[in-house]
Coordinates of C-alpha atoms in Angstrom, one line a residue:
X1 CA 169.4 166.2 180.3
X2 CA 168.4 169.3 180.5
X3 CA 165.3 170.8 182.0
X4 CA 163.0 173.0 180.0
X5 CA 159.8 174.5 181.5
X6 CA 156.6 176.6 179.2
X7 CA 154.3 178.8 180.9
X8 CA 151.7 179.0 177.9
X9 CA 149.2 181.7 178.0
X10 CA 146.0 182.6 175.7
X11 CA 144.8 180.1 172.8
X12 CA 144.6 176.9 171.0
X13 CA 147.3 178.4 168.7
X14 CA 149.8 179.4 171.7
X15 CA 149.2 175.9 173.0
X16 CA 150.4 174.3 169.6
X17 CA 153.1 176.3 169.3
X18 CA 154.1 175.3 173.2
X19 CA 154.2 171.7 171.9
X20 CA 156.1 172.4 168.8
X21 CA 159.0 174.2 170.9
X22 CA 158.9 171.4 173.6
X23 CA 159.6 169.1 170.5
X24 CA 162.8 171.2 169.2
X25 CA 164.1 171.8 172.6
X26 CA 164.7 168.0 172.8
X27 CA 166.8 167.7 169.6
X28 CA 169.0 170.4 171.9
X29 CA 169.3 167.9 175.0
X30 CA 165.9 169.8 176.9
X31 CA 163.8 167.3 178.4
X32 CA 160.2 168.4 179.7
X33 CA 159.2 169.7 183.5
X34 CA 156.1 170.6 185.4
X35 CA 158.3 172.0 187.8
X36 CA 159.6 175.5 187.3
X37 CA 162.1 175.5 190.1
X38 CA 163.8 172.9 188.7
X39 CA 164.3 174.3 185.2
X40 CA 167.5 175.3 183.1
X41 CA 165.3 177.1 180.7
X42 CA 162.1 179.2 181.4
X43 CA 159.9 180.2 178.7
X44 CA 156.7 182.4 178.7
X45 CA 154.7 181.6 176.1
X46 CA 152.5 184.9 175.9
X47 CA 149.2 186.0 174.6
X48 CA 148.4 189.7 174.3
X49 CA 144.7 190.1 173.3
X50 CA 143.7 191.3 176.5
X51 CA 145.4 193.7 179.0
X52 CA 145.6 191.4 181.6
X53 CA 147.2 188.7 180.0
X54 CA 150.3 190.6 178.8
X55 CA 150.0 191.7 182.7
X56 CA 150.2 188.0 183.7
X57 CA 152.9 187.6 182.0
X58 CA 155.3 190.4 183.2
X59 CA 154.5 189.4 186.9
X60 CA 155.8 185.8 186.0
X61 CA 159.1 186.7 184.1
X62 CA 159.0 188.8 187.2
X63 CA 159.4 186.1 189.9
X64 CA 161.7 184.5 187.3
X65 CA 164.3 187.3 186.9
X66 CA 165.2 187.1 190.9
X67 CA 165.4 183.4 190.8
X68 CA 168.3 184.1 188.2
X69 CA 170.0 185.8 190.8
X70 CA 170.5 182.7 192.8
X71 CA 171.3 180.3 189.6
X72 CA 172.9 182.9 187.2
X73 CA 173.1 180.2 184.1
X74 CA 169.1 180.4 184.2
X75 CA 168.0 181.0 180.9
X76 CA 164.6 182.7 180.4
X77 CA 162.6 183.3 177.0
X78 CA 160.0 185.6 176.3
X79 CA 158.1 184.2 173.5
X80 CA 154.3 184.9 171.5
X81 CA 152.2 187.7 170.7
X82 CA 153.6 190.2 173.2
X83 CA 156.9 189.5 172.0
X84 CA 156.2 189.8 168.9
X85 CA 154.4 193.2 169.7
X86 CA 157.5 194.8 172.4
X87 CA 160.5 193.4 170.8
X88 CA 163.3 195.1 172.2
X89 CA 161.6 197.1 174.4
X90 CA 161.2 193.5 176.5
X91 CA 165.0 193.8 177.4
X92 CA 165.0 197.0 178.9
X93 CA 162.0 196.0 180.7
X94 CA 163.4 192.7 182.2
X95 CA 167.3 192.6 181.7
X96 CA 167.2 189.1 183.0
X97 CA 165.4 188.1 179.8
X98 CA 168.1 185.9 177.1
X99 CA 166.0 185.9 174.4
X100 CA 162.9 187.8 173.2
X101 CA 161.0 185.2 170.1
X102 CA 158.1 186.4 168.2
X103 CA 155.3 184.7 167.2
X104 CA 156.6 184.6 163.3
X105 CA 160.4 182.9 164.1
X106 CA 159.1 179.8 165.9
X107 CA 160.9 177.7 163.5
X108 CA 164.2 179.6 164.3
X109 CA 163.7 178.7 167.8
X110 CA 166.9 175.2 167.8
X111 CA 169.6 178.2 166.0
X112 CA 168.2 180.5 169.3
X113 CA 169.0 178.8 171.5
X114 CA 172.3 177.9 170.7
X115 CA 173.0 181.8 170.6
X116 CA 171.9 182.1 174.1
X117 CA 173.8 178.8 175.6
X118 CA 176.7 180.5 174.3
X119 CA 176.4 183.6 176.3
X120 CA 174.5 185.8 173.5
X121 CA 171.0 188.1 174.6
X122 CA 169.0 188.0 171.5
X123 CA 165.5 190.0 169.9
X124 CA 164.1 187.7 166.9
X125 CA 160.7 189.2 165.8
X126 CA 161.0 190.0 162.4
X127 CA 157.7 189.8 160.6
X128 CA 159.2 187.5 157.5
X129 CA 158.4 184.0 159.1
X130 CA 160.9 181.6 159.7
X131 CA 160.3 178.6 157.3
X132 CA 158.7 175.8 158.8
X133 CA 160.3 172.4 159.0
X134 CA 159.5 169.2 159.6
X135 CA 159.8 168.5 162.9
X136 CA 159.4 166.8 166.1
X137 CA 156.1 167.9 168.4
X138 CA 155.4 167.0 171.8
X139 CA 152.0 166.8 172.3
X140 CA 150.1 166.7 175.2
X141 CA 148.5 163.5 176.3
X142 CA 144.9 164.2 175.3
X143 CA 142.3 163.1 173.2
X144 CA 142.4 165.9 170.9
X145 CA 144.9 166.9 168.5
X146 CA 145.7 170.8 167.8
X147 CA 146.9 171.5 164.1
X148 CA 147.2 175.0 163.1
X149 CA 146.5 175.4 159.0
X150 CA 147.4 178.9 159.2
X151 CA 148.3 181.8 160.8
X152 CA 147.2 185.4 160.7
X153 CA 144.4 187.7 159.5
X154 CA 144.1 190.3 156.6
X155 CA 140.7 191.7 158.7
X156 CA 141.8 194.2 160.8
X157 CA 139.4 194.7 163.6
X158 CA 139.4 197.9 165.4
X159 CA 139.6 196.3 168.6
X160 CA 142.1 193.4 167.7
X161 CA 145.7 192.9 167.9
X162 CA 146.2 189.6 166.0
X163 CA 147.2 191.1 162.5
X164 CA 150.3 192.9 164.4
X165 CA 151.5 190.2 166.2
X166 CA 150.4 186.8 164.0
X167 CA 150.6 189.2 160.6
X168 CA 148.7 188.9 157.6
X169 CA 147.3 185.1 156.3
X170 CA 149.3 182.4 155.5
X171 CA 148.6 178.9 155.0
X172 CA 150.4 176.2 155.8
X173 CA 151.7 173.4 152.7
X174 CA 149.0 170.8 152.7
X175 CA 151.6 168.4 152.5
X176 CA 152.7 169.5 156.6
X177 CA 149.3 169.2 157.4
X178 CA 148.9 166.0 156.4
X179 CA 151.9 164.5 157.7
X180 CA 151.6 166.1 161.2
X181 CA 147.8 164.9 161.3
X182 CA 149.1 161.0 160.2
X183 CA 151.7 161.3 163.2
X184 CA 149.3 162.3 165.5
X185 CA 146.6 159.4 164.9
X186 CA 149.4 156.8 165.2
X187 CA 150.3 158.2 168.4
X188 CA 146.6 157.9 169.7
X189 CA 145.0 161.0 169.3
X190 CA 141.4 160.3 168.2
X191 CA 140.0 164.1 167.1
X192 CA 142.1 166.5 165.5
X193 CA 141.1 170.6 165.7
X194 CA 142.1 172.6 162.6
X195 CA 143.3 175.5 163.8
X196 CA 143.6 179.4 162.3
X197 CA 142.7 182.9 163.1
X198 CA 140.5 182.9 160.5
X199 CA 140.3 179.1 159.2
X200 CA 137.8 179.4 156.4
X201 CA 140.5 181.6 154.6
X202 CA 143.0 178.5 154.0
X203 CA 144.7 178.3 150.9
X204 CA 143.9 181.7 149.1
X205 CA 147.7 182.4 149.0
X206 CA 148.8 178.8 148.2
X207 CA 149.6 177.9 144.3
X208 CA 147.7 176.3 143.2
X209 CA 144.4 177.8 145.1
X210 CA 142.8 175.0 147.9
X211 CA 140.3 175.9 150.5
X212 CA 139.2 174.7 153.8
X213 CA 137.4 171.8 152.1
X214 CA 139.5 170.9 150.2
X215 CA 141.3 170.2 152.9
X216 CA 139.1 168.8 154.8
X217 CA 138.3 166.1 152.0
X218 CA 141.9 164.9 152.3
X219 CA 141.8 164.5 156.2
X220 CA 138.3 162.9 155.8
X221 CA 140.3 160.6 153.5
X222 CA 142.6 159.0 156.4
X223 CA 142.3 155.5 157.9
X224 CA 140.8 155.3 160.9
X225 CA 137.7 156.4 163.0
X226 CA 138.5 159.8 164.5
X227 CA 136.8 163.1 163.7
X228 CA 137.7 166.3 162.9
X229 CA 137.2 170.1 163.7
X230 CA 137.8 173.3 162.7
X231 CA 138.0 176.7 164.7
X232 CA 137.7 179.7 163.6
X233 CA 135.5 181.0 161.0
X234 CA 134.8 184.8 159.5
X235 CA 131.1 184.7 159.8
X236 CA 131.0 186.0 155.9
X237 CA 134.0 183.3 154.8
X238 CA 131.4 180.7 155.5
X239 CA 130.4 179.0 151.8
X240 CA 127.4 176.7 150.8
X241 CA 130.5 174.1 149.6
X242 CA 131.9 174.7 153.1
X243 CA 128.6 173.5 154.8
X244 CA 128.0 170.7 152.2
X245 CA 131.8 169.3 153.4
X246 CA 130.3 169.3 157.1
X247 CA 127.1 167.2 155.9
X248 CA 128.9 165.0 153.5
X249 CA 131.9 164.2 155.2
X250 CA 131.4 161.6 157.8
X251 CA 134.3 162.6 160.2
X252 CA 133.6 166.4 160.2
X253 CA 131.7 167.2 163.1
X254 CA 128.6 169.5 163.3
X255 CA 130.1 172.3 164.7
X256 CA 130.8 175.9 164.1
X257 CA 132.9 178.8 166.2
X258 CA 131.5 182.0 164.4
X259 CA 132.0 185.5 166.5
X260 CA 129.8 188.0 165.8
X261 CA 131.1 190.6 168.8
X262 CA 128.7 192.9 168.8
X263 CA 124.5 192.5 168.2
X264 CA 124.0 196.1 167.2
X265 CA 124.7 197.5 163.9
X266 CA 126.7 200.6 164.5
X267 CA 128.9 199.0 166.5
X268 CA 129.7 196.3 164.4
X269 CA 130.5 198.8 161.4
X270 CA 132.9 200.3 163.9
X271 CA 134.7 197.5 164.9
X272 CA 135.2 197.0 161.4
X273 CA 133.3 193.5 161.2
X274 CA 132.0 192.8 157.7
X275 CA 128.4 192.0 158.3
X276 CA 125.5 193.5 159.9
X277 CA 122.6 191.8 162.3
X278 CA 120.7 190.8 159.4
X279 CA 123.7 189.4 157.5
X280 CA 124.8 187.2 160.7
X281 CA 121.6 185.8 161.4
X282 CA 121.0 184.6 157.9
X283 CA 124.0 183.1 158.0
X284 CA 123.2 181.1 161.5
X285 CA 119.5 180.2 160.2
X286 CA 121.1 179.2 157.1
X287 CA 123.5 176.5 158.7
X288 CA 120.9 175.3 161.3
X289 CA 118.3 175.2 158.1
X290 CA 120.8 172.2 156.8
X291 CA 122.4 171.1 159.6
X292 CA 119.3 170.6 162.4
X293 CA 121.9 169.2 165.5
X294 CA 124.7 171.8 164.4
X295 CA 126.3 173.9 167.6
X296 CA 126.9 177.7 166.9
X297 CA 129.0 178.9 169.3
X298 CA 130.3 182.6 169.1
X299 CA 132.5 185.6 171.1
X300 CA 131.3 188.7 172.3
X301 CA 132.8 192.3 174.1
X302 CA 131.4 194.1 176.6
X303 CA 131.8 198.0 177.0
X304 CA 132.9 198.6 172.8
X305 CA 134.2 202.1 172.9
X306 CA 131.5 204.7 172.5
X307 CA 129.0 201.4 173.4
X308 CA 125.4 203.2 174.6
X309 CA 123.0 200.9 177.1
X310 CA 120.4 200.1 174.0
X311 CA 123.4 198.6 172.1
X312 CA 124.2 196.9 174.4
X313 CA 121.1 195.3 175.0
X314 CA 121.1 194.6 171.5
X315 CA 123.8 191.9 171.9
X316 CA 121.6 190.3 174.7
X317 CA 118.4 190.3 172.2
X318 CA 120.6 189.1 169.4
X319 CA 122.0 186.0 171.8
X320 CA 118.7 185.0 172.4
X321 CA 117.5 185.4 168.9
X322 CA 120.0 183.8 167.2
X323 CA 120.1 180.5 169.8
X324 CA 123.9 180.4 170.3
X325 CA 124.7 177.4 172.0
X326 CA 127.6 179.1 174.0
X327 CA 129.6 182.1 173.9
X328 CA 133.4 183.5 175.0
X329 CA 132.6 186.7 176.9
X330 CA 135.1 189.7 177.4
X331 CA 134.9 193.0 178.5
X332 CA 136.7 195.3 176.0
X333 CA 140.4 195.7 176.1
X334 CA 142.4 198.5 174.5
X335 CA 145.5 197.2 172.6
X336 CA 148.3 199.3 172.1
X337 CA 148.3 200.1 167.9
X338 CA 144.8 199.3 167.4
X339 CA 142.1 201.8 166.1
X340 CA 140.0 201.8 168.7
X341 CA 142.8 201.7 171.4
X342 CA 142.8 205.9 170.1
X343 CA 139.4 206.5 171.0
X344 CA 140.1 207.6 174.5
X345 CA 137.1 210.2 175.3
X346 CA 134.6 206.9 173.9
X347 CA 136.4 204.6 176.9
X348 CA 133.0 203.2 178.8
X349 CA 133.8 203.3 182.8
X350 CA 135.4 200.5 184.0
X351 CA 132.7 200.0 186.4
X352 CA 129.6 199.7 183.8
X353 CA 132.2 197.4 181.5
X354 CA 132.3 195.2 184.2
X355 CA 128.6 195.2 185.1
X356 CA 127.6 195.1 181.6
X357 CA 130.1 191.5 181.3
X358 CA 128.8 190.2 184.2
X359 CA 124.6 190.8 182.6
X360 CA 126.2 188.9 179.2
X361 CA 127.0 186.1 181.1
X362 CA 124.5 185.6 183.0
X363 CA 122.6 185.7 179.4
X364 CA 125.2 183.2 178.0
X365 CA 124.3 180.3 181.0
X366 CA 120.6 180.8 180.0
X367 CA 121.5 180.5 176.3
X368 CA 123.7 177.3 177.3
X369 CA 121.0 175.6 179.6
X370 CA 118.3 176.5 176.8
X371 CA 120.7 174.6 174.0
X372 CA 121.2 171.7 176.3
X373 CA 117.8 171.6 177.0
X374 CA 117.3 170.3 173.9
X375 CA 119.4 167.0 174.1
X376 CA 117.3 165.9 176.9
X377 CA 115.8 162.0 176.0
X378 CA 118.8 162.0 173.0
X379 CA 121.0 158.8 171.9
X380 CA 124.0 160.3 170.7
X381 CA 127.8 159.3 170.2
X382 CA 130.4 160.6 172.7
X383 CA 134.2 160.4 172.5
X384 CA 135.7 159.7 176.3
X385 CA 138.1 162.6 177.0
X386 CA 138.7 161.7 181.0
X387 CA 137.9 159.4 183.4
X388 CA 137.4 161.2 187.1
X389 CA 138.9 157.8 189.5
X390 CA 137.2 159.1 192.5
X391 CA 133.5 159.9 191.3
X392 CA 133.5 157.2 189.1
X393 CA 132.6 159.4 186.0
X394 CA 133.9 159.4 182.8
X395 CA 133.4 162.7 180.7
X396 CA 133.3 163.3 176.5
X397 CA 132.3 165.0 174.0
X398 CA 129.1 164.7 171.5
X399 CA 130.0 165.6 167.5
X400 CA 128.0 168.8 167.9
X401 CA 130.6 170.0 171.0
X402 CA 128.6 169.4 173.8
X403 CA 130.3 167.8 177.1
X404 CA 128.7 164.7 179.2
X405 CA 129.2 163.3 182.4
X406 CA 128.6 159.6 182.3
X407 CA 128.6 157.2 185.8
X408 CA 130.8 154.1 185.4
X409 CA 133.5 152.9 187.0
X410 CA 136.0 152.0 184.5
X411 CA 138.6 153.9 182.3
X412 CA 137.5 153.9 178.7
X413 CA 139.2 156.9 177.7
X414 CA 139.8 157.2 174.0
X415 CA 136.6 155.3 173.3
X416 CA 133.2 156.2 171.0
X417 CA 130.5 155.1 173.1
X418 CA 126.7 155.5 172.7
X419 CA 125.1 157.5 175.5
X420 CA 121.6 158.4 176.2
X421 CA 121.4 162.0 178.0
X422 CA 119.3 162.1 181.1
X423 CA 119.5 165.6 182.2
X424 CA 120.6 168.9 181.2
X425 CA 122.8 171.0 183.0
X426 CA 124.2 174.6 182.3
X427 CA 127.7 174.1 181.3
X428 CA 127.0 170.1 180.6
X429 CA 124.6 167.1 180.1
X430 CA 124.3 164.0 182.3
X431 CA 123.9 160.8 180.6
X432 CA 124.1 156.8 181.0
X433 CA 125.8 154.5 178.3
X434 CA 123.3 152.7 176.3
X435 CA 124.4 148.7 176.7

């Protein structure tokens, strides 16, 4: 067979759709390597919301295009958000490239390839998706199963780039869902992650109309003891019947990814975020008011166009205030179409974005020891992810997110065990199994 190799860059969603290609590819005769060297096929799975990324991934494809030179059947594939942003401009940037796939033709992928095998160069990034099929995916072995529910967002952030590369929101038939979730828990997989841009949005464009929990209901309805996520939610998309599915449902874990970006005002009205301070914080109190162990996690950018030094400290307040469990940090990152990628004279040095980033997390670990601070003394139920041979240490996950290290000498991966947490660390909690 065949060797196919996937250099996968950026999110959860890139990382499905890495698994979903590995899975046509073998219908073709591909069979999966960790080895790039050896491959017949290269593909760079790319993610574009940050400068450095898309960077990344020209000074692979880069290294690629002179190994071509010494095995000239080589195929290389540029696939993801940047190609779905470049298009053809990709094959005057790396002639070596065969085939350029947006993020909105995965399905088309199996017809693709074909093209290329026979000696065609080919730019597929049209923004009408190719219709999904049922097909074959390749997960990795995990604990944790990725299913993307939908794709895009209507939002339009001033800083973001998902609606031109992912485009606007679209839901996936329930029916898929279902049956990709099913396939998953009979090969093993003992948590499954909803996935979407903006999850909470599900099924506004289906007929009829569903929502999230809806949805959720019907996974919650599936044989078996596994539990389920769901990442990400629009802080103002979050309903009362949305928090009543986490309480009632027993599989649903107490968790919810929520960013808020910015903690001051203004500069959430110029991102374009639909909420203010006030708005976000009720929302958080809300949630924690019915939900007492729930994590809030959340995302925030350093150095916002135009961002003054109160603002800033304005997200370090709000952090504080609003007891986020953890946050994704970034310093800002113009993105070429976006609105605020025009706003050149605003541009904060790169000098203060980088010490104002390195302030916000050093305020994030104090947030995250704070939160785990909390668990100290605690029973509560983890899910073994990994067992470390060496240390003798196996390592899960509470319902509420949180990760523990456990000492024991055996490999119970894939198992709910009861743990009592000794000691709080930043990033995790220590804890012994309860016999």
């Amino acid at each position: 067979m065949k060797k196919v190799y996937i250099e996968t860059m950026g999110c959860q969603m890139n990382k499905s759709d890495a698994e979903r290609m590995y899975g046509m590819l073998e219908h073709l005769g591909y069979t999966q390597t960790s080895e790039p060297k050896e491959a017949d096929m290269l593909i760079i799975n790319t993610c574009s919301i940050r400068q450095l990324s898309e960077d990344k991934a020209y000074s692979a494809i880069g290294v690629w295009g002179k190994w071509k030179k010494s095995k000239p059947d080589l195929k290389i594939v540029f696939a993801g958000c940047v190609a779905q942003q470049k298009g053809q401009e990709l094959f005057r940037r790396a002639p070596y490239v065969d085939l350029v796939l947006g993020t909105q033709r995965l399905y088309e992928l199996p017809e693709l390839v074909k093209r290329i095998e026979a000696g065609e160069r080919v730019v597929s990034c049209e923004e009408k998706p190719f219709e999904e099929s049922d097909i074959q995916i390749n997960r990795v072995k995990s604990i944790n199963a990725w299913v993307p529910i939908m794709e895009g967002c209507n939002n339009f952030c001033t800083y973001c780039i998902v609606p031109y590369t992912r485009g606007r929101e679209r839901s996936r038939k329930p029916e898929l869902i279902i049956e990709e979730i099913k396939k998953a828990l009979d090969e093993g997989f003992k948590e499954i992650t909803l996935l979407g841009q903006n999850v909470d949005s599900y099924g506004k464009d289906l007929e009829p109309h569903q929502n999230l929990s809806w949805l959720l209901r019907q996974v919650n309805e599936l044989e078996g003891k596994f539990r389920i996520r769901f990442v990400t939610s629009y802080p103002t998309d979050i309903t009362d019947e949305l928090i009543d599915t986490v309480i009632e449902l027993d599989k649903v874990c107490e968790y919810f990814h929520i960013p808020m970006q910015s903690g001051d005002d203004y500069v959430l009205k110029k991102m374009n975020r639909r909420y203010d301070y006030a708005e976000y914080k009720k929302i958080c109190d809300h949630i924690r008011t019915r939900i007492p162990d729930v994590t809030i996690t959340s995302d925030f950018i350093a150095g916002f166009p135009g961002e003054t030094e109160e603002q800033f400290e304005n997200t370090l307040k709000a952090m504080t205030e609003l007891e986020l469990d953890y946050s994704n940090t970034a310093a800002y990152s113009p993105r070429e179409k976006t609105v605020a990628a025009k706003w050149v004279d605003l541009y904060i040095p790169e000098d203060v974005k980088t010490e104002r980033l390195a302030r916000l997390n050093e305020h994030n670990r104090k947030c995250c020891l704070a939160s785990n601070k909390k668990y100290t003394g605690r029973e509560m139920e983890v899910l073994i992810e990994k067992f470390e041979e060496d240390r003798n240490v196996i390592t899960g996950r509470t319902r509420n997110n949180k990760i523990v290290h456990i000492p024991y000498d055996k490999d119970i991966t894939g198992e709910f065990v009861d743990v009592k947490i000794t000691n709080a660390r930043t990033w995790y909690l220590n804890g012994e199994l309860i016999k």
